[in-house]
Coordinates of C-alpha atoms in Angstrom, one line a residue:
M1 CA 14.1 -40.9 -12.4
T2 CA 17.3 -40.2 -14.4
D3 CA 20.7 -39.3 -12.8
Q4 CA 20.8 -36.0 -14.4
T5 CA 17.7 -34.9 -12.6
K6 CA 19.2 -36.9 -9.3
T7 CA 22.5 -34.7 -9.8
E8 CA 20.7 -31.7 -10.6
L9 CA 18.3 -32.1 -6.7
T10 CA 21.1 -33.0 -5.4
D11 CA 24.0 -30.4 -5.4
T12 CA 26.1 -32.0 -2.7
N13 CA 23.3 -31.6 -0.2
E14 CA 23.4 -34.8 1.8
L15 CA 19.8 -34.2 3.0
I16 CA 18.4 -33.9 0.2
R17 CA 20.3 -37.2 -1.3
Q18 CA 19.1 -39.5 1.8
R19 CA 15.8 -37.7 0.8
L20 CA 16.1 -39.0 -2.9
E21 CA 16.8 -42.5 -1.6
K22 CA 13.2 -42.9 0.7
L23 CA 11.5 -41.6 -2.8
D24 CA 13.1 -43.9 -5.0
V25 CA 12.3 -47.1 -2.2
L26 CA 8.6 -45.4 -1.8
K27 CA 8.3 -45.6 -5.7
Q28 CA 10.0 -49.2 -5.8
K29 CA 7.2 -49.9 -3.4
A30 CA 4.7 -48.0 -5.2
S31 CA 5.1 -49.8 -7.8
E32 CA 5.0 -53.5 -6.9
Q33 CA 1.9 -52.8 -5.4
G34 CA 0.1 -51.5 -8.5
K35 CA -0.1 -47.5 -7.0
T36 CA 2.2 -43.9 -7.1
A37 CA 4.1 -42.7 -5.3
Y38 CA 2.3 -39.7 -5.4
P39 CA -1.3 -40.7 -4.7
N40 CA -4.5 -38.2 -5.1
T41 CA -7.5 -40.0 -3.6
F42 CA -7.4 -39.3 0.2
K43 CA -9.8 -36.4 1.1
P44 CA -9.4 -34.8 4.3
T45 CA -12.6 -34.0 6.1
D46 CA -11.8 -31.0 8.5
Y47 CA -9.0 -28.5 9.8
C48 CA -7.2 -28.4 12.5
A49 CA -8.2 -25.1 13.7
D50 CA -11.8 -26.0 13.5
L51 CA -10.3 -29.5 15.2
Q52 CA -8.8 -27.3 18.1
D53 CA -12.3 -24.8 18.7
K54 CA -14.6 -27.7 18.9
F55 CA -12.9 -29.5 21.5
A56 CA -10.9 -26.1 23.2
D57 CA -13.3 -26.8 26.2
V58 CA -13.4 -30.6 26.5
D59 CA -11.1 -32.1 28.8
K60 CA -8.7 -35.7 28.6
A61 CA -11.2 -37.7 31.0
T62 CA -14.2 -36.9 29.3
L63 CA -12.5 -38.0 25.8
E64 CA -11.0 -41.0 27.4
A65 CA -14.2 -41.5 28.9
D66 CA -16.3 -41.3 25.8
A67 CA -13.8 -43.7 24.1
E68 CA -14.2 -46.7 26.2
A69 CA -18.2 -46.0 26.0
G70 CA -17.8 -46.5 22.5
N71 CA -18.0 -42.9 21.3
K72 CA -15.2 -42.0 19.5
T73 CA -15.5 -39.0 17.6
Y74 CA -13.0 -39.8 14.3
A75 CA -11.3 -36.8 11.7
K76 CA -9.6 -37.1 8.9
V77 CA -6.8 -34.4 8.2
A78 CA -4.2 -33.8 5.6
G79 CA -0.6 -31.3 6.4
R80 CA 2.6 -30.7 6.2
V81 CA 4.8 -32.9 9.0
M82 CA 6.6 -29.9 10.6
L83 CA 8.1 -32.7 14.1
N84 CA 8.0 -36.2 14.7
R85 CA 8.7 -36.4 18.5
G86 CA 8.0 -40.7 17.9
S87 CA 5.2 -41.3 19.4
F88 CA 3.8 -37.4 18.1
I89 CA 4.2 -36.4 14.5
V90 CA 2.8 -32.4 14.5
I91 CA 1.3 -31.5 11.2
S92 CA -0.2 -28.5 9.8
D93 CA -2.7 -27.2 7.1
M94 CA -3.9 -24.1 6.2
T95 CA -5.6 -23.1 9.4
G96 CA -3.2 -23.9 12.1
R97 CA -1.7 -26.9 13.9
I98 CA -2.6 -30.7 15.4
Q99 CA -0.8 -34.1 16.9
L100 CA -1.5 -37.2 15.5
Y101 CA -0.6 -39.7 18.3
V102 CA 1.1 -43.2 17.1
D103 CA -0.3 -45.9 18.3
R104 CA 3.0 -48.4 18.1
K105 CA 0.6 -51.1 19.5
G106 CA -2.3 -50.9 17.6
L107 CA -0.4 -49.6 13.9
P108 CA 0.4 -52.2 11.1
T109 CA 4.7 -52.7 10.6
E110 CA 4.4 -51.5 7.3
T111 CA 2.5 -48.1 8.7
L112 CA 4.7 -47.8 11.4
E113 CA 7.8 -48.2 9.3
L114 CA 6.4 -45.5 6.6
I115 CA 6.6 -43.3 9.9
K116 CA 10.0 -43.5 11.1
S117 CA 11.0 -43.1 7.5
L118 CA 9.5 -39.4 7.5
D119 CA 10.9 -36.5 7.2
L120 CA 10.0 -33.0 8.7
G121 CA 8.4 -31.4 5.6
D122 CA 6.9 -33.8 4.1
I123 CA 3.1 -34.1 3.3
V124 CA 0.2 -36.8 4.8
G125 CA -2.7 -37.5 5.1
A126 CA -4.2 -39.3 8.8
S127 CA -7.4 -40.5 10.1
G128 CA -8.1 -41.8 13.6
Y129 CA -10.1 -40.7 17.0
I130 CA -9.7 -37.4 19.3
G131 CA -7.7 -37.9 22.3
R132 CA -5.8 -35.4 24.8
S133 CA -2.5 -35.8 25.8
G134 CA -1.7 -35.8 29.4
K135 CA 0.0 -32.3 28.8
G136 CA -3.9 -30.8 27.4
D137 CA -2.7 -31.2 24.3
L138 CA -5.1 -31.8 21.8
Y139 CA -4.3 -35.3 18.9
I140 CA -6.1 -37.5 16.8
H141 CA -4.8 -41.0 17.7
L142 CA -4.2 -42.9 14.3
E143 CA -6.0 -45.6 12.5
D144 CA -4.7 -44.7 9.3
F145 CA -1.5 -43.2 7.9
E146 CA -0.6 -42.2 4.2
L147 CA 2.3 -40.0 2.5
L148 CA 0.8 -38.0 0.1
T149 CA 3.8 -36.1 -1.1
K150 CA 7.2 -37.0 -0.4
S151 CA 9.3 -33.3 0.2
L152 CA 12.8 -33.7 -1.5
R153 CA 14.6 -30.4 0.5
P154 CA 14.9 -29.7 4.1
L155 CA 12.5 -26.8 5.8
P156 CA 15.1 -24.0 8.0
D157 CA 15.8 -24.2 10.8
K158 CA 12.5 -25.1 13.5
F159 CA 14.1 -23.4 16.1
H160 CA 14.7 -20.2 14.1
G161 CA 11.7 -20.0 11.3
L162 CA 13.1 -18.7 8.4
T163 CA 14.5 -15.5 9.2
D164 CA 16.8 -14.2 5.9
T165 CA 15.0 -11.6 4.4
E166 CA 15.5 -12.0 1.3
V167 CA 15.0 -15.7 1.2
K168 CA 11.4 -14.5 2.7
Y169 CA 10.6 -12.6 0.0
R170 CA 11.9 -14.5 -2.7
Q171 CA 10.8 -18.4 -1.5
R172 CA 7.2 -16.9 0.1
Y173 CA 6.2 -20.6 0.3
L174 CA 9.0 -21.2 2.9
D175 CA 8.3 -18.9 4.8
L176 CA 4.4 -19.4 5.1
M177 CA 5.2 -23.0 5.8
V178 CA 7.4 -22.4 8.7
N179 CA 6.8 -18.0 10.1
E180 CA 2.9 -18.2 12.2
D181 CA 3.2 -14.7 11.9
T182 CA 3.8 -15.0 8.4
R183 CA 0.1 -16.7 7.8
K184 CA -1.6 -14.2 10.4
T185 CA -0.4 -11.5 8.1
F186 CA -2.2 -13.1 5.0
E187 CA -4.8 -14.0 6.5
I188 CA -5.2 -10.5 8.0
R189 CA -5.2 -9.2 4.5
A190 CA -7.7 -11.1 3.5
K191 CA -9.7 -10.3 5.7
V192 CA -8.9 -7.1 5.0
V193 CA -10.2 -7.3 1.5
S194 CA -13.3 -8.8 2.1
G195 CA -14.1 -6.6 4.8
I196 CA -14.0 -4.0 2.1
R197 CA -15.6 -5.3 -0.5
A198 CA -18.8 -6.2 2.2
F199 CA -18.7 -2.4 3.7
L200 CA -19.1 -1.3 0.3
V201 CA -21.6 -3.2 -0.7
G202 CA -23.9 -2.9 2.3
E203 CA -23.3 0.9 1.2
R204 CA -25.2 -0.4 -2.6
F205 CA -22.4 0.3 -4.3
M206 CA -21.7 -2.3 -6.9
E207 CA -18.4 -3.8 -7.7
V208 CA -17.0 -3.9 -11.1
E209 CA -14.1 -4.1 -13.7
T210 CA -12.1 -2.6 -15.7
P211 CA -8.8 -2.3 -18.3
M212 CA -5.5 -3.0 -16.9
M213 CA -3.8 -1.9 -19.9
H214 CA -4.7 1.9 -21.4
V215 CA -4.2 3.7 -24.1
I216 CA -3.9 7.0 -22.8
P217 CA -2.4 6.4 -18.8
G218 CA -4.1 9.1 -16.5
G219 CA -5.9 9.2 -12.9
A220 CA -3.1 9.8 -11.1
S221 CA 0.2 11.4 -11.7
A222 CA 3.0 8.2 -12.1
R223 CA 5.3 7.2 -14.6
P224 CA 3.5 4.4 -16.0
F225 CA 5.2 0.9 -17.8
V226 CA 4.7 0.5 -21.6
T227 CA 3.9 -2.6 -23.9
H228 CA 2.7 -3.3 -26.8
H229 CA 0.3 -4.8 -28.5
N230 CA 1.5 -6.4 -31.5
A231 CA -1.7 -7.5 -33.8
L232 CA -3.0 -3.6 -33.0
D233 CA 1.0 -2.5 -33.8
M234 CA 0.0 -0.1 -30.5
E235 CA 1.6 1.6 -27.6
L236 CA -0.3 0.6 -24.4
F237 CA 0.2 1.2 -20.9
L238 CA -0.9 -0.6 -17.8
R239 CA -3.0 0.7 -15.7
I240 CA -1.5 3.6 -12.8
A241 CA -5.1 4.1 -12.0
P242 CA -9.1 2.9 -12.6
E243 CA -10.6 6.6 -12.4
L244 CA -11.2 7.8 -15.3
Y245 CA -13.1 4.4 -16.7
L246 CA -14.5 4.5 -12.9
K247 CA -16.1 8.1 -13.8
R248 CA -17.2 7.2 -17.0
L249 CA -19.8 4.1 -15.7
V250 CA -20.7 6.8 -13.2
V251 CA -21.7 8.8 -16.5
G252 CA -23.6 5.9 -17.9
G253 CA -25.9 5.5 -14.9
F254 CA -24.2 3.4 -12.2
D255 CA -24.4 6.2 -9.1
R256 CA -22.2 4.2 -7.0
V257 CA -19.2 1.8 -7.9
F258 CA -15.9 0.2 -6.8
E259 CA -13.1 -1.5 -8.2
I260 CA -10.7 -4.0 -5.6
N261 CA -8.0 -3.2 -8.7
R262 CA -3.9 -3.9 -9.3
N263 CA -2.4 -0.6 -10.2
F264 CA 0.7 -0.2 -11.7
R265 CA 3.6 2.8 -11.4
N266 CA 7.0 2.3 -13.0
E267 CA 8.9 3.9 -9.6
G268 CA 11.5 2.9 -7.0
V269 CA 10.9 0.7 -4.6
S270 CA 11.2 1.4 -0.9
T271 CA 9.4 0.0 2.7
R272 CA 6.1 2.0 1.5
H273 CA 6.2 1.6 -2.7
N274 CA 5.9 -1.2 -5.0
P275 CA 5.7 -1.2 -8.7
E276 CA 2.4 -3.5 -8.1
F277 CA -0.1 -2.7 -5.9
T278 CA -3.8 -3.1 -4.7
M279 CA -6.3 0.0 -4.3
I280 CA -9.7 0.2 -3.7
E281 CA -11.3 2.8 -5.6
F282 CA -15.1 4.2 -5.4
Y283 CA -17.1 6.5 -6.4
Q284 CA -20.3 7.9 -5.1
A285 CA -22.7 9.5 -7.4
Y286 CA -24.6 13.0 -5.1
A287 CA -22.4 13.0 -2.3
D288 CA -19.2 15.4 -1.7
Y289 CA -15.5 14.6 -0.2
K290 CA -16.9 15.4 3.3
D291 CA -19.4 12.4 3.0
L292 CA -16.3 9.8 2.2
M293 CA -14.3 11.0 4.9
S294 CA -17.6 10.5 7.0
L295 CA -18.4 6.9 5.3
T296 CA -13.8 6.2 5.6
E297 CA -14.2 6.9 9.4
R298 CA -17.2 4.0 9.4
M299 CA -15.4 2.0 7.4
L300 CA -11.8 1.7 9.0
E301 CA -14.2 1.4 12.4
T302 CA -15.4 -1.2 11.5
L303 CA -12.2 -3.3 9.8
A304 CA -10.8 -2.6 13.1
T305 CA -14.0 -4.0 15.2
D306 CA -14.2 -6.8 12.8
I307 CA -10.7 -8.0 12.0
L308 CA -8.7 -6.8 15.0
G309 CA -11.3 -6.7 17.5
T310 CA -10.3 -3.3 18.2
T311 CA -10.1 0.5 17.4
D312 CA -6.9 0.6 19.2
V313 CA -4.4 -0.4 16.7
P314 CA -0.7 -1.5 17.7
Y315 CA 1.7 -0.3 15.3
G316 CA 5.4 -0.7 16.5
D317 CA 6.2 1.2 19.3
E318 CA 2.4 3.2 18.7
V319 CA -1.0 2.7 19.2
F320 CA -3.3 4.6 16.3
S321 CA -6.9 4.7 17.6
F322 CA -9.5 3.7 14.6
K323 CA -12.0 5.3 16.6
G324 CA -13.8 7.9 14.4
P325 CA -14.4 11.1 14.0
F326 CA -10.5 11.7 13.2
K327 CA -8.9 15.0 12.7
K328 CA -9.3 17.2 9.8
I329 CA -6.9 20.0 9.1
T330 CA -6.3 22.2 5.8
M331 CA -3.1 22.0 3.7
F332 CA -2.5 25.3 4.8
D333 CA -3.1 25.3 8.2
A334 CA -0.9 21.4 8.6
I335 CA 2.0 23.4 7.4
L336 CA 1.6 26.5 9.5
E337 CA 0.8 24.2 12.6
H338 CA 4.0 22.0 12.2
N339 CA 6.5 25.0 10.8
P340 CA 6.4 27.7 13.6
T341 CA 8.3 30.3 12.2
F342 CA 6.1 30.6 8.8
T343 CA 3.3 33.1 8.8
A344 CA 0.2 32.8 7.4
D345 CA 1.5 35.5 4.5
N346 CA 5.0 34.0 3.7
V347 CA 2.9 30.6 2.8
N348 CA 0.9 32.9 0.1
D349 CA 4.1 34.0 -1.1
R350 CA 6.0 31.5 -4.3
E351 CA 9.1 34.0 -3.9
F352 CA 9.3 33.1 0.0
L353 CA 8.3 29.0 -0.8
A354 CA 10.5 28.5 -3.8
N355 CA 13.6 30.0 -1.5
F356 CA 12.7 27.8 1.0
V357 CA 12.3 24.4 -1.0
K358 CA 15.5 25.4 -3.0
N359 CA 17.7 26.2 0.0
E360 CA 16.3 24.5 3.0
L361 CA 14.9 21.1 1.5
K362 CA 16.8 21.2 -1.7
E363 CA 14.7 20.3 -3.8
E364 CA 14.9 21.0 -7.5
V365 CA 12.5 24.7 -8.4
K366 CA 11.6 24.8 -12.1
P367 CA 9.9 27.5 -13.7
S368 CA 6.5 26.3 -13.6
F369 CA 6.1 25.7 -10.4
G370 CA 3.2 27.8 -9.3
L371 CA 2.4 29.0 -5.2
G372 CA 0.2 25.5 -4.7
K373 CA 3.0 23.5 -6.3
L374 CA 5.1 24.9 -3.9
Q375 CA 2.3 24.6 -0.8
T376 CA 2.8 21.2 -1.9
I377 CA 6.5 20.2 -1.4
V378 CA 6.9 21.7 1.5
F379 CA 3.8 20.2 3.0
E380 CA 5.3 16.7 1.8
E381 CA 8.5 17.3 3.0
T382 CA 8.1 18.9 6.5
V383 CA 4.5 17.4 7.7
E384 CA 3.9 14.6 6.1
T385 CA 5.8 12.0 8.9
K386 CA 4.5 13.7 11.6
L387 CA 0.6 13.6 11.5
R388 CA 1.0 10.0 13.4
Q389 CA -3.0 9.6 14.5
P390 CA -5.7 9.3 11.6
T391 CA -6.1 13.1 10.3
F392 CA -7.9 13.9 7.1
I393 CA -5.9 16.9 5.4
T394 CA -7.7 19.2 3.4
E395 CA -8.1 21.6 0.4
Y396 CA -5.0 21.0 -2.0
P397 CA -4.4 23.1 -4.5
A398 CA -6.1 22.5 -7.7
E399 CA -2.1 22.7 -9.3
T400 CA -1.6 20.0 -7.5
S401 CA -5.1 17.9 -8.3
P402 CA -6.3 17.9 -12.0
L403 CA -9.4 16.0 -11.2
A404 CA -11.0 17.7 -8.1
R405 CA -13.5 19.9 -8.1
R406 CA -12.6 23.6 -7.4
N407 CA -13.7 25.3 -3.9
D408 CA -16.2 27.3 -4.0
D409 CA -15.2 30.1 -1.5
N410 CA -11.6 29.6 -2.9
P411 CA -11.0 28.5 -6.4
H412 CA -7.0 28.5 -5.2
V413 CA -7.7 24.7 -3.5
T414 CA -9.7 21.9 -4.5
D415 CA -12.2 20.0 -2.3
R416 CA -10.0 17.4 -2.1
F417 CA -8.6 14.9 1.0
E418 CA -5.4 12.4 1.3
M419 CA -5.9 10.4 4.6
F420 CA -2.7 9.7 6.9
I421 CA -1.5 7.4 9.2
G422 CA 1.5 7.1 11.2
G423 CA 3.3 9.6 8.7
R424 CA 1.7 7.8 5.6
E425 CA -0.8 8.5 3.1
L426 CA -3.2 5.7 2.9
A427 CA -6.4 7.8 0.6
N428 CA -6.5 10.2 -1.4
G429 CA -10.4 11.6 -1.9
F430 CA -11.9 14.4 -3.6
S431 CA -15.2 15.9 -5.1
E432 CA -15.1 15.6 -8.3
L433 CA -14.6 18.4 -11.4
N434 CA -17.4 17.8 -13.3
D435 CA -17.2 20.7 -15.6
P436 CA -16.1 19.2 -18.8
I437 CA -14.3 22.7 -20.2
D438 CA -12.4 23.1 -16.6
Q439 CA -11.5 19.9 -16.2
A440 CA -9.7 19.6 -20.7
E441 CA -8.1 23.0 -18.9
R442 CA -6.1 20.8 -16.3
F443 CA -5.3 18.0 -18.9
R444 CA -3.8 21.3 -21.1
Q445 CA -2.0 22.3 -18.4
Q446 CA -1.0 18.8 -17.4
V447 CA 0.4 18.6 -20.8
A448 CA 2.6 21.5 -20.4
E449 CA 4.3 20.6 -17.5
K450 CA 5.0 16.7 -19.3
D451 CA 6.6 19.4 -22.3
A452 CA 8.8 20.9 -19.1
G453 CA 9.8 17.4 -17.9
D454 CA 7.6 16.3 -15.7
D455 CA 7.1 12.4 -16.6
E456 CA 4.6 12.5 -14.2
A457 CA 2.1 14.7 -15.4
M458 CA -1.2 13.2 -16.3
H459 CA -1.5 12.9 -20.8
Y460 CA -4.9 14.8 -22.5
D461 CA -7.4 12.2 -22.5
A462 CA -9.9 13.4 -24.6
D463 CA -12.3 10.4 -24.6
F464 CA -12.9 10.9 -20.8
I465 CA -13.2 14.4 -21.8
E466 CA -16.1 13.4 -24.2
A467 CA -17.4 11.6 -20.9
L468 CA -18.0 14.5 -19.0
E469 CA -19.5 16.8 -21.8
Y470 CA -23.1 14.5 -22.1
G471 CA -23.0 15.1 -18.1
L472 CA -21.2 13.3 -14.2
P473 CA -23.1 13.8 -11.4
P474 CA -22.2 15.7 -7.9
T475 CA -19.7 13.3 -7.3
A476 CA -16.8 12.1 -5.3
G477 CA -14.0 9.7 -5.0
Q478 CA -11.8 8.2 -3.2
G479 CA -8.4 5.7 -3.9
I480 CA -7.8 3.6 -0.4
G481 CA -4.2 1.6 -0.3
I482 CA -4.8 -1.8 0.2
D483 CA -1.4 -2.7 0.9
R484 CA -0.5 0.3 3.4
L485 CA -3.7 -0.6 5.5
V486 CA -3.0 -3.7 5.7
M487 CA 0.6 -3.1 7.1
L488 CA -1.2 -1.3 9.9
F489 CA -3.1 -4.1 11.1
A490 CA -0.6 -7.1 10.8
N491 CA 1.7 -4.0 12.5
A492 CA 4.6 -4.5 9.5
P493 CA 7.3 -2.5 8.7
S494 CA 7.6 -3.0 5.5
I495 CA 5.0 -3.3 2.6
R496 CA 6.7 -6.2 1.3
D497 CA 5.5 -7.9 4.4
V498 CA 1.8 -7.6 3.2
I499 CA 2.5 -8.6 -0.7
L500 CA 2.9 -12.4 -1.3
F501 CA 5.6 -12.3 -3.7
P502 CA 7.0 -8.6 -4.0
H503 CA 9.4 -7.3 -6.6
M504 CA 12.8 -8.0 -6.4
R505 CA 16.2 -7.5 -8.6
H506 CA 16.8 -10.0 -10.9
K507 CA 19.2 -12.8 -9.5
G508 CA 21.8 -13.2 -11.6

């Protein structure tokens, strides 16, 4: 190690300086023995949590009797040192923690010296036989011990953990090391993703992958990230949704498809929004939006039961019931239900709603805003946050649903739903618009809105229109925000708590 490297790492930190000195000693000893201070030959055969589960019902006396009879159970583990109590060392691996018992009479002097020099955060390998302490804690009676990686920086305070929110997000690896709740959150996330995949595969959906760089941003109303392809000298957009590509696959004959996808939207950051996020989108031919509401109820109930063991999911001071069926109400009726002063007549009165949006909600009203747009604004501003238990809002206006099929009885609205839990949108689904002429006209309306200054309006996608002209079967499609679903299951207040590496403002 060069003096310059030492200086950079030390950074006047006495603890780091001491660890660097220990590393130098380790390197010197390893060199004398023809070894390395960073060995890569230790292969663990057991995990901490597996051992805890396996021996959960085996008491101290039984383990001691087995050992005396020559029936010792051996284990070989590796992990990070989290506590060092002299006679007992606590290590942590990806599954949990276990203690290592240091038998000072049975271990070589060299091993005891190595153990004495350990720092919290060091990564070690250990093997020995299983025992249980007088306090009832399972341990491994050490017979062999090896330092695999020297930690040069001290862990956060062991009594208070990592409490600085910004550090937790910027240095997630530290958060995962010391905060058990964080580890559980991301274990839940992994189970949610794998659970959704298993459920849909069980329903005969096929998992696919579609492009993440688009020539035209489409599939949702959002401001895209823009990039440039040098070799082709063309502008490209990071995907805001995979919808139009997935529907092309249904045109091609894949009747049930899904994609667990990363989307990118050039929007603000909040407790519910991250510019890069994960969704599940799935499409089913010969189905309508009502079929997908039923499927969603079954899927979420299954996920809650399998992952949490209950359909009653605590979140903050509330408990949300994932036991279907969920409440279903039209947007029109929801506006009336949560705005007692409104009547059916004035909710259908554009001038009344325009004045309400402008004067009461203090929102801009553009001349291009029709009745449907104004109804949607009123719903979003006065109703959404009041939808606590799982609720499907149906019959969204056609004006704000450019890809959804119009309702046969009321062409002003579409066969569309959004699902809300805890006042937050979780899912969006609808019977797909498969009339290419109607879809082309809706795209043209979106282009007009974009020309009028709406940065989130859609482009005209001629290639998608051509695909529809070959014939899209009657189809229903849906997207579910995985990040927001994990927030509910993990009782996490912010979307940043469920994204391993959320976007942060640059430190400079």
